[in-house]
Tab-separated table of C-alpha atoms in Angstrom:
chain	number	residue	atom	x	y	z
A	1	UNK	CA	17.842	-15.677	4.094
A	2	UNK	CA	14.290	-16.078	2.806
A	3	UNK	CA	11.495	-15.638	5.338
A	4	UNK	CA	9.671	-18.832	6.343
A	5	UNK	CA	6.009	-18.658	5.375
A	6	UNK	CA	3.060	-19.905	7.398
A	7	UNK	CA	1.606	-22.729	5.324
A	8	UNK	CA	-2.122	-23.249	4.750
A	9	UNK	CA	-1.986	-26.356	6.948
A	10	UNK	CA	-0.360	-24.377	9.767
A	11	UNK	CA	-3.060	-21.702	9.381
A	12	UNK	CA	-5.757	-24.382	9.632
A	13	UNK	CA	-4.181	-25.687	12.839
A	14	UNK	CA	-3.862	-22.151	14.235
A	15	UNK	CA	-7.577	-21.489	13.675
A	16	UNK	CA	-9.151	-24.873	14.403
A	17	UNK	CA	-11.038	-24.483	17.729
A	18	UNK	CA	-10.773	-28.169	18.699
A	19	UNK	CA	-7.012	-28.412	18.118
A	20	UNK	CA	-6.563	-25.016	19.729
A	21	UNK	CA	-8.564	-26.006	22.808
A	22	UNK	CA	-6.187	-28.899	23.424
A	23	UNK	CA	-3.288	-26.521	22.836
A	24	UNK	CA	-4.870	-23.979	25.201
A	25	UNK	CA	-4.873	-26.507	28.049
A	26	UNK	CA	-1.296	-27.533	27.208
A	27	UNK	CA	0.193	-24.037	26.972
A	28	UNK	CA	-1.741	-22.813	30.035
A	29	UNK	CA	-0.113	-25.555	32.098
A	30	UNK	CA	3.275	-25.010	30.494
A	31	UNK	CA	3.195	-21.243	31.054
A	32	UNK	CA	2.081	-21.834	34.656
A	33	UNK	CA	4.991	-24.218	35.267
A	34	UNK	CA	7.558	-21.821	33.753
A	35	UNK	CA	6.212	-18.684	35.394
A	36	UNK	CA	5.319	-20.117	38.800
A	37	UNK	CA	8.261	-22.515	38.719
A	38	UNK	CA	10.294	-20.421	41.110
A	39	UNK	CA	13.128	-17.947	40.920
A	40	UNK	CA	16.336	-17.382	42.798
A	41	UNK	CA	19.577	-15.459	42.879
A	42	UNK	CA	22.673	-16.215	40.829
A	43	UNK	CA	25.503	-15.298	43.167
A	44	UNK	CA	25.385	-18.061	45.742
A	45	UNK	CA	24.614	-21.054	43.510
B	1	UNK	CA	6.933	14.778	49.047
B	2	UNK	CA	4.885	16.680	46.485
B	3	UNK	CA	1.406	15.618	45.417
B	4	UNK	CA	0.931	15.621	41.667
B	5	UNK	CA	-2.764	14.963	41.159
B	6	UNK	CA	-6.288	15.407	42.473
B	7	UNK	CA	-7.240	17.915	45.174
B	8	UNK	CA	-3.816	17.969	46.840
B	9	UNK	CA	-1.867	18.844	43.661
B	10	UNK	CA	1.331	20.841	44.350
B	11	UNK	CA	0.858	20.417	48.116
B	12	UNK	CA	4.026	19.254	49.893
B	13	UNK	CA	4.433	17.228	53.054
B	14	UNK	CA	6.981	15.156	55.001
B	15	UNK	CA	6.371	11.496	55.773
B	16	UNK	CA	8.610	9.351	57.954
B	17	UNK	CA	9.056	5.691	57.124
B	18	UNK	CA	10.678	2.492	58.303
B	19	UNK	CA	10.821	0.990	54.819
B	20	UNK	CA	10.593	2.697	51.438
B	21	UNK	CA	9.639	0.817	48.271
B	22	UNK	CA	10.233	2.848	45.131
B	23	UNK	CA	7.847	1.252	42.649
B	24	UNK	CA	7.058	4.230	40.469
B	25	UNK	CA	7.568	2.534	37.139
B	26	UNK	CA	9.178	4.630	34.411
B	27	UNK	CA	8.677	8.183	33.317
B	28	UNK	CA	7.390	8.212	29.718
B	29	UNK	CA	10.152	10.394	28.326
B	30	UNK	CA	8.358	11.776	25.251
B	31	UNK	CA	10.444	14.959	25.368
B	32	UNK	CA	13.600	12.978	24.505
B	33	UNK	CA	12.295	12.836	20.915
B	34	UNK	CA	11.350	16.334	19.655
B	35	UNK	CA	7.830	16.292	18.224
B	36	UNK	CA	6.825	12.940	19.711
B	37	UNK	CA	3.744	14.197	21.518
B	38	UNK	CA	0.639	12.011	21.826
B	39	UNK	CA	-2.229	13.711	20.024
B	40	UNK	CA	0.057	15.953	17.947
B	41	UNK	CA	1.944	15.490	14.658
B	42	UNK	CA	-0.272	12.440	13.923
B	43	UNK	CA	1.401	10.683	16.869
B	44	UNK	CA	-0.438	8.368	19.232
B	45	UNK	CA	0.508	6.387	22.301
B	46	UNK	CA	-0.934	3.396	24.124
B	47	UNK	CA	1.246	3.808	27.220
B	48	UNK	CA	-1.617	4.971	29.470
B	49	UNK	CA	-5.348	4.290	29.393
B	50	UNK	CA	-6.092	7.880	28.273
B	51	UNK	CA	-3.483	7.661	25.515
B	52	UNK	CA	-4.918	4.355	24.306
B	53	UNK	CA	-8.440	5.752	24.265
B	54	UNK	CA	-7.333	8.720	22.125
B	55	UNK	CA	-5.328	6.416	19.856
B	56	UNK	CA	-8.441	4.338	19.202
B	57	UNK	CA	-10.518	7.458	18.463
B	58	UNK	CA	-7.894	8.597	15.935
B	59	UNK	CA	-7.656	5.155	14.375
B	60	UNK	CA	-11.437	4.974	14.090
B	61	UNK	CA	-11.454	8.315	12.219
B	62	UNK	CA	-8.735	7.020	9.909
B	63	UNK	CA	-10.734	3.841	9.220
B	64	UNK	CA	-13.719	5.986	8.192
B	65	UNK	CA	-11.452	7.918	5.801
B	66	UNK	CA	-10.119	4.656	4.378
B	67	UNK	CA	-13.676	3.494	3.773
B	68	UNK	CA	-14.068	6.585	1.589
B	69	UNK	CA	-11.033	5.567	-0.465
B	70	UNK	CA	-8.203	7.414	1.346
B	71	UNK	CA	-4.918	5.465	1.163
B	72	UNK	CA	-2.956	5.646	4.422
B	73	UNK	CA	0.439	4.925	5.904
B	74	UNK	CA	0.642	3.577	9.452
B	75	UNK	CA	3.936	3.549	11.364
B	76	UNK	CA	4.282	1.629	14.629
B	77	UNK	CA	7.338	0.773	16.727
B	78	UNK	CA	9.885	2.632	18.830
B	79	UNK	CA	10.168	6.421	18.924
B	80	UNK	CA	13.690	6.747	20.296
B	81	UNK	CA	17.076	5.134	19.648
B	82	UNK	CA	17.054	3.601	23.152
B	83	UNK	CA	13.374	2.796	23.666
B	84	UNK	CA	12.295	-0.475	25.207
B	85	UNK	CA	8.907	-2.240	25.370
B	86	UNK	CA	8.990	-3.439	21.752
B	87	UNK	CA	6.517	-6.156	22.801
B	88	UNK	CA	3.759	-3.614	23.414
B	89	UNK	CA	4.303	-2.034	20.000
B	90	UNK	CA	4.408	-5.503	18.420
B	91	UNK	CA	1.065	-6.366	20.009
B	92	UNK	CA	-0.404	-3.068	18.861
B	93	UNK	CA	0.705	-3.376	15.241
B	94	UNK	CA	-0.896	-6.819	14.973
B	95	UNK	CA	-4.119	-5.595	16.559
B	96	UNK	CA	-4.270	-2.585	14.235
B	97	UNK	CA	-3.706	-4.858	11.239
B	98	UNK	CA	-6.479	-7.212	12.397
B	99	UNK	CA	-8.824	-4.277	13.037
B	100	UNK	CA	-8.281	-2.960	9.494
B	101	UNK	CA	-9.108	-6.401	8.112
B	102	UNK	CA	-12.230	-6.533	10.290
B	103	UNK	CA	-13.343	-3.229	8.768
B	104	UNK	CA	-12.405	-4.510	5.271
B	105	UNK	CA	-9.963	-1.642	4.637
B	106	UNK	CA	-6.684	-3.529	4.953
B	107	UNK	CA	-5.853	-2.943	1.282
B	108	UNK	CA	-6.066	0.818	1.857
B	109	UNK	CA	-3.218	0.881	4.403
B	110	UNK	CA	0.525	0.424	4.248
B	111	UNK	CA	1.585	-0.771	7.693
B	112	UNK	CA	5.231	-0.433	8.682
B	113	UNK	CA	7.232	-1.439	11.773
B	114	UNK	CA	10.154	0.788	12.793
B	115	UNK	CA	12.461	-0.275	15.585
B	116	UNK	CA	15.834	0.177	17.236
B	117	UNK	CA	16.252	-3.610	17.294
B	118	UNK	CA	19.127	-5.108	15.332
B	119	UNK	CA	16.867	-7.970	14.252
B	120	UNK	CA	13.148	-8.599	14.496
B	121	UNK	CA	12.244	-10.479	17.667
B	122	UNK	CA	15.049	-8.923	19.716
B	123	UNK	CA	12.461	-7.399	22.117
B	124	UNK	CA	15.265	-5.820	24.142
B	125	UNK	CA	16.281	-9.314	25.297
B	126	UNK	CA	18.919	-9.974	22.620
B	127	UNK	CA	16.458	-12.217	20.763
B	128	UNK	CA	16.128	-15.869	21.634
B	129	UNK	CA	16.396	-19.360	20.336
B	130	UNK	CA	13.106	-21.107	21.026
B	131	UNK	CA	11.198	-24.327	20.570
B	132	UNK	CA	8.441	-23.889	17.993
B	133	UNK	CA	6.413	-27.085	17.717
B	134	UNK	CA	8.909	-29.768	16.834
B	135	UNK	CA	11.348	-27.190	15.446
B	136	UNK	CA	13.961	-24.941	16.987
B	137	UNK	CA	13.848	-21.450	15.596
B	138	UNK	CA	15.136	-17.955	16.305
B	139	UNK	CA	12.632	-15.376	17.544
B	140	UNK	CA	13.741	-13.327	14.509
B	141	UNK	CA	12.422	-15.998	12.136
B	142	UNK	CA	9.177	-16.365	14.059
B	143	UNK	CA	8.379	-12.633	14.023
B	144	UNK	CA	9.463	-12.303	10.379
B	145	UNK	CA	7.064	-15.121	9.560
B	146	UNK	CA	4.203	-13.282	11.305
B	147	UNK	CA	4.956	-9.917	9.651
B	148	UNK	CA	5.278	-11.543	6.253
B	149	UNK	CA	1.931	-13.308	6.746
B	150	UNK	CA	0.235	-10.031	7.766
B	151	UNK	CA	1.845	-7.958	4.984
B	152	UNK	CA	3.716	-5.731	7.437
B	153	UNK	CA	6.990	-4.165	6.256
B	154	UNK	CA	9.801	-3.388	8.663
B	155	UNK	CA	12.631	-0.896	9.224
B	156	UNK	CA	15.272	-2.040	11.718
B	157	UNK	CA	18.416	-0.626	13.367
B	158	UNK	CA	16.622	2.734	13.374
B	159	UNK	CA	16.852	5.419	16.040
B	160	UNK	CA	13.973	7.878	15.632
B	161	UNK	CA	15.322	11.319	16.572
B	162	UNK	CA	12.671	13.830	15.473
B	163	UNK	CA	8.997	13.906	14.551
B	164	UNK	CA	7.358	16.514	12.371
B	165	UNK	CA	3.714	16.527	11.274
B	166	UNK	CA	3.358	13.056	9.732
B	167	UNK	CA	7.122	12.546	9.287
B	168	UNK	CA	9.518	10.469	11.409
B	169	UNK	CA	13.213	11.295	11.047
B	170	UNK	CA	15.611	8.499	11.961
B	171	UNK	CA	19.226	7.463	11.858
B	172	UNK	CA	20.307	3.922	11.083
B	173	UNK	CA	23.270	1.976	12.421
B	174	UNK	CA	25.120	2.502	9.143
B	175	UNK	CA	25.078	6.232	9.916
B	176	UNK	CA	22.519	7.262	7.293
B	177	UNK	CA	19.650	9.646	7.971
B	178	UNK	CA	16.202	8.888	6.550
B	179	UNK	CA	12.603	9.927	7.006
B	180	UNK	CA	9.338	8.031	6.903
B	181	UNK	CA	5.939	9.586	6.266
B	182	UNK	CA	2.782	8.459	8.045
B	183	UNK	CA	-0.874	9.305	8.575
B	184	UNK	CA	-1.025	7.530	11.942
B	185	UNK	CA	1.804	6.497	14.228
B	186	UNK	CA	2.252	4.822	17.589
B	187	UNK	CA	5.874	5.023	18.656
B	188	UNK	CA	6.973	3.967	22.135
B	189	UNK	CA	8.998	6.747	23.814
B	190	UNK	CA	12.181	6.193	25.770
B	191	UNK	CA	11.704	5.511	29.469
B	192	UNK	CA	13.619	7.329	32.184
B	193	UNK	CA	13.712	7.729	35.930
B	194	UNK	CA	11.485	10.428	37.398
B	195	UNK	CA	14.356	12.779	38.179
B	196	UNK	CA	13.829	12.597	41.944
B	197	UNK	CA	16.122	14.475	44.270
B	198	UNK	CA	16.785	12.829	47.625
B	199	UNK	CA	17.685	14.484	50.944
B	200	UNK	CA	18.329	13.023	54.365
B	201	UNK	CA	16.808	14.323	57.618
B	202	UNK	CA	19.565	16.931	57.889
B	203	UNK	CA	18.653	18.201	54.412
B	204	UNK	CA	21.875	16.808	52.919
B	205	UNK	CA	21.615	15.877	49.225
B	206	UNK	CA	21.890	12.076	48.951
B	207	UNK	CA	20.656	11.765	45.344
B	208	UNK	CA	23.943	10.191	44.160
B	209	UNK	CA	23.586	7.379	46.701
B	210	UNK	CA	20.075	6.565	45.526
B	211	UNK	CA	19.707	7.311	41.838
B	212	UNK	CA	21.428	6.888	38.536
B	213	UNK	CA	18.384	7.837	36.501
B	214	UNK	CA	16.556	4.893	38.045
B	215	UNK	CA	17.232	3.729	41.623
B	216	UNK	CA	20.525	2.039	42.508
B	217	UNK	CA	20.143	-1.468	43.891
B	218	UNK	CA	22.345	-4.517	44.545
B	219	UNK	CA	23.579	-4.754	40.938
B	220	UNK	CA	27.174	-4.572	39.724
B	221	UNK	CA	27.333	-1.224	37.953
B	222	UNK	CA	30.984	-1.547	36.908
B	223	UNK	CA	31.269	-0.506	33.267
B	224	UNK	CA	32.444	-3.428	31.120
B	225	UNK	CA	32.185	-4.624	27.510
B	226	UNK	CA	29.348	-6.908	26.312
B	227	UNK	CA	31.649	-9.952	26.212
B	228	UNK	CA	32.369	-9.608	29.948
B	229	UNK	CA	28.779	-9.266	31.126
B	230	UNK	CA	27.749	-11.967	33.587
B	231	UNK	CA	24.503	-13.002	35.240
B	232	UNK	CA	25.989	-11.905	38.566
B	233	UNK	CA	25.788	-8.275	37.369
B	234	UNK	CA	22.018	-8.347	37.812
B	235	UNK	CA	20.374	-7.595	41.189
B	236	UNK	CA	18.820	-10.266	43.415
B	237	UNK	CA	17.073	-8.387	46.221
B	238	UNK	CA	16.509	-4.873	44.771
B	239	UNK	CA	17.856	-3.333	47.977
B	240	UNK	CA	19.704	-0.032	47.813
B	241	UNK	CA	23.367	-0.604	48.823
B	242	UNK	CA	23.568	2.592	50.912
B	243	UNK	CA	20.213	2.397	52.684
B	244	UNK	CA	19.098	-1.120	53.628
B	245	UNK	CA	15.477	-0.083	54.183
B	246	UNK	CA	15.029	1.223	50.626
B	247	UNK	CA	14.057	-1.069	47.746
B	248	UNK	CA	13.255	-0.595	44.041
B	249	UNK	CA	11.481	-3.498	42.323
B	250	UNK	CA	10.017	-3.504	38.819
B	251	UNK	CA	11.193	-0.954	36.304
B	252	UNK	CA	12.195	1.497	39.068
B	253	UNK	CA	15.627	-0.119	39.553
B	254	UNK	CA	18.643	0.933	37.509
B	255	UNK	CA	19.771	-2.028	35.379
B	256	UNK	CA	23.517	-2.720	35.329
B	257	UNK	CA	23.493	-2.604	31.507
B	258	UNK	CA	21.255	-3.511	28.603
B	259	UNK	CA	20.370	-7.114	27.693
B	260	UNK	CA	20.690	-6.602	23.932
B	261	UNK	CA	24.179	-6.062	22.560
B	262	UNK	CA	24.958	-2.310	22.598
B	263	UNK	CA	25.526	-0.867	19.133
B	264	UNK	CA	26.537	2.610	17.999
B	265	UNK	CA	25.838	4.130	14.605
B	266	UNK	CA	28.737	5.225	12.416
B	267	UNK	CA	28.109	8.712	13.804
B	268	UNK	CA	28.670	7.387	17.331
B	269	UNK	CA	25.041	7.490	18.439
B	270	UNK	CA	23.783	4.483	20.445
B	271	UNK	CA	20.915	2.631	18.709
B	272	UNK	CA	19.789	-0.414	20.679
B	273	UNK	CA	16.898	-1.379	22.981
B	274	UNK	CA	17.046	-0.681	26.700
B	275	UNK	CA	16.309	-3.679	28.934
B	276	UNK	CA	12.616	-4.412	29.561
B	277	UNK	CA	11.595	-5.173	33.186
B	278	UNK	CA	7.892	-4.596	32.799
B	279	UNK	CA	5.020	-7.010	33.364
B	280	UNK	CA	5.723	-10.319	34.985
B	281	UNK	CA	9.246	-9.541	36.343
B	282	UNK	CA	7.810	-6.422	38.012
B	283	UNK	CA	5.226	-8.540	39.834
B	284	UNK	CA	7.767	-11.118	40.972
B	285	UNK	CA	10.388	-8.620	42.135
B	286	UNK	CA	7.749	-6.578	44.005
B	287	UNK	CA	6.514	-9.704	45.793
B	288	UNK	CA	10.000	-10.788	46.841
B	289	UNK	CA	10.737	-7.300	48.199
B	290	UNK	CA	7.498	-7.460	50.219
B	291	UNK	CA	8.369	-10.980	51.459
B	292	UNK	CA	11.825	-9.810	52.576
B	293	UNK	CA	10.371	-6.863	54.484
B	294	UNK	CA	7.793	-9.133	56.151
B	295	UNK	CA	10.640	-11.487	57.185
B	296	UNK	CA	12.695	-8.586	58.562
B	297	UNK	CA	9.786	-7.307	60.629
B	298	UNK	CA	8.931	-10.764	61.960
B	299	UNK	CA	12.437	-12.027	62.697
B	300	UNK	CA	14.291	-8.726	63.335
B	301	UNK	CA	17.020	-10.188	61.116
B	302	UNK	CA	18.697	-8.112	58.417
B	303	UNK	CA	19.303	-11.093	56.117
B	304	UNK	CA	17.321	-11.165	52.897
B	305	UNK	CA	16.221	-14.708	52.058
B	306	UNK	CA	13.986	-14.036	49.060
B	307	UNK	CA	15.955	-13.548	45.873
B	308	UNK	CA	14.998	-13.236	42.232
B	309	UNK	CA	17.507	-12.323	39.569
B	310	UNK	CA	16.204	-11.779	36.033
B	311	UNK	CA	18.908	-14.297	35.097
B	312	UNK	CA	17.203	-17.007	37.153
B	313	UNK	CA	13.574	-16.257	36.416
B	314	UNK	CA	11.204	-17.213	33.614
B	315	UNK	CA	8.747	-14.905	31.898
B	316	UNK	CA	5.778	-15.324	29.617
B	317	UNK	CA	4.620	-12.863	26.993
B	318	UNK	CA	1.209	-13.575	25.519
B	319	UNK	CA	0.758	-11.147	22.652
B	320	UNK	CA	-2.732	-10.522	21.394
B	321	UNK	CA	-2.677	-10.603	17.613
B	322	UNK	CA	-6.371	-9.959	17.047
B	323	UNK	CA	-9.603	-10.143	19.016
B	324	UNK	CA	-12.467	-12.645	18.516
B	325	UNK	CA	-13.569	-15.748	20.380
B	326	UNK	CA	-13.153	-17.959	17.315
B	327	UNK	CA	-11.320	-15.612	14.937
B	328	UNK	CA	-8.766	-14.197	17.390
B	329	UNK	CA	-5.088	-15.016	17.514
B	330	UNK	CA	-2.278	-14.784	20.004
B	331	UNK	CA	1.472	-15.253	19.961
B	332	UNK	CA	2.667	-16.928	23.121
B	333	UNK	CA	6.359	-16.725	23.964
B	334	UNK	CA	8.005	-17.856	27.176
B	335	UNK	CA	11.631	-17.369	28.002
B	336	UNK	CA	13.876	-18.812	30.668
B	337	UNK	CA	15.856	-17.031	31.886
B	338	UNK	CA	14.840	-13.476	30.987
B	339	UNK	CA	18.456	-12.310	30.827
B	340	UNK	CA	20.468	-14.914	28.892
B	341	UNK	CA	22.873	-17.035	30.919
B	342	UNK	CA	25.506	-17.651	28.282
B	343	UNK	CA	27.596	-19.787	30.624
B	344	UNK	CA	24.881	-22.204	31.742
B	345	UNK	CA	23.110	-22.436	28.393
B	346	UNK	CA	26.093	-21.767	26.154
B	347	UNK	CA	24.836	-23.862	23.232
B	348	UNK	CA	21.334	-22.369	23.099
B	349	UNK	CA	22.112	-18.650	23.108
B	350	UNK	CA	21.742	-18.365	26.889
B	351	UNK	CA	18.246	-19.808	27.198
B	352	UNK	CA	16.849	-23.195	28.207
B	353	UNK	CA	15.019	-24.741	25.260
B	354	UNK	CA	11.615	-26.166	26.111
B	355	UNK	CA	11.150	-23.530	28.789
B	356	UNK	CA	11.804	-21.007	26.005
B	357	UNK	CA	9.123	-21.671	23.448
B	358	UNK	CA	6.803	-19.921	21.031
B	359	UNK	CA	3.448	-20.778	19.523
B	360	UNK	CA	0.904	-18.954	17.363
B	361	UNK	CA	-2.856	-19.456	17.233
B	362	UNK	CA	-6.315	-19.063	18.713
B	363	UNK	CA	-5.206	-20.724	21.974
B	364	UNK	CA	-2.932	-17.732	22.635
B	365	UNK	CA	-5.891	-15.391	22.338
B	366	UNK	CA	-7.912	-17.443	24.814
B	367	UNK	CA	-4.951	-17.521	27.198
B	368	UNK	CA	-4.598	-13.732	26.938
B	369	UNK	CA	-8.309	-13.366	27.699
B	370	UNK	CA	-8.018	-15.717	30.678
B	371	UNK	CA	-5.003	-13.823	32.059
B	372	UNK	CA	-6.794	-10.498	31.561
B	373	UNK	CA	-9.667	-11.599	33.813
B	374	UNK	CA	-7.353	-13.428	36.242
B	375	UNK	CA	-5.178	-10.336	36.785
B	376	UNK	CA	-8.190	-8.078	37.335
B	377	UNK	CA	-9.498	-10.657	39.841
B	378	UNK	CA	-6.117	-10.636	41.588
B	379	UNK	CA	-5.928	-6.822	41.605
B	380	UNK	CA	-9.270	-6.767	43.397
B	381	UNK	CA	-7.695	-8.899	46.173
B	382	UNK	CA	-10.369	-11.567	45.890
B	383	UNK	CA	-10.126	-15.002	47.599
B	384	UNK	CA	-7.397	-17.429	46.468
B	385	UNK	CA	-5.542	-14.641	44.627
B	386	UNK	CA	-2.280	-16.348	45.606
B	387	UNK	CA	-3.149	-19.121	43.140
B	388	UNK	CA	-2.706	-16.669	40.264
B	389	UNK	CA	0.952	-16.109	39.383
B	390	UNK	CA	2.406	-12.692	38.611
C-alpha cells in the first residue's frame, strides 16, 4: 500500500503557532487525563 | 553487596533489610552483538548521558565533514534481534535528521532506520490502531508518513548480529543475511538482567527463586502460544512470589512474554522486539510498590491494595522530532492500555480509541519541553510534586 503523505495544509497546521497553542492546551489535558486517569489490576475485575 | 563505583568500588558488605525493591533498570547488553561498542566501529549510543555526549561530539565532527562535501550514511535503530526501546531510536533519528537540516547538510546524508520490528510503529507494543485527528489510522501508517516526509529509508524485520568497522551485519525474517554500511550509527543494544546471584542468610543459593534474567514477580510465566496470551499473564503488584518483602517495579521485573507477536527467521532465530517497560510505566509501578509497602508498615496487613497491570494502564510517549521554540516538532502518542487487551477491545486491536491517539506538530515539542522541566522539578522533590504525574 502506498504511504500517506503529509499535505502542505497539514504542514501549515503543524507549524502554525496559534493553532498549535490551542492544540498544546488540548493535548496537555488529554495526556494528563489518560496518564493520571488511574490504573488497576486485571485479575479481580 | 558489592560497590561498583566511586571510592568504595569493589568493596563488599552485608546489609539487612525488611523490604527490598529491585529497581536497577536493565543492563545494556552491548556484548550480545559482537562489535557493538559505543565509541568503536563508528557505533554510538544515547543510552546514558556519557554515551549521548560522545554521540553528539561524533555527529558534530561528521557534520563538519559533510560541510566540506563528504557524503555520509547514517544508520539508526536496533542493534540486536531482540532489542526493545525503539521509541528512543525513533526520537533520535528524527532529531539527527532535523539537526542536519539546521546545519544545511541534509542533502549530504543518507539516513536509514533498521529495526527488528515487523512493521514500522510496532515499538515493541505490537503496533496500535489510533485516532489521528478525525481519522483512525495504524501506527505503521503514521510512522511511515513521518519517515517519508523526512526522506528516511527503512529496513524492517532485521536482527543485527554483528558489527564491523562501519558495517552492520543482519539477518531478516525470510532467513537472508545482508550487510549495511554506515559512517555513523546509533543502534540500541539488547537489554538483560544484571546477572545477580542471590543467597539467603544460610548462604544457600536462591537465585532460581528470584531471577529469570530479570526478577520474577506475580506474573504467569507458563509458556504458551501468542494466541493464548491473556492480560492476566501480566503482573499487578510486582511482588516476588517466593519472598513477599521483595519487589521489582520498572524494567527490573521479568515479563511473562513479549507484547509484539514472536517471530522466528527461516533459520530459526527469533527476530522481534522485547517488551518495553521504560518511562511512564516504571514510574507508576514504582509508586504502587512504595504505596503497598507504606500500607503494610502502617496496617501490619499483608494484603496488597495498590495494583497496576500494564494491561490496565495508559501511557504517553511524546517524541521530540526537532528542537526550536517555533520551528520544533513533536510526535505525541498515547496508548491505553499499554499491553493490548484483545478481549475487551477486540474490534480495535486491543486498544481503546480516543485514549489511544497520535498527533504531530509544534504542540508536541512544547509538551515535551514542559514535561522535561516538570520531571526535573519533580526529581528535585519540590513542593506540589504530587501534582505532576509519572
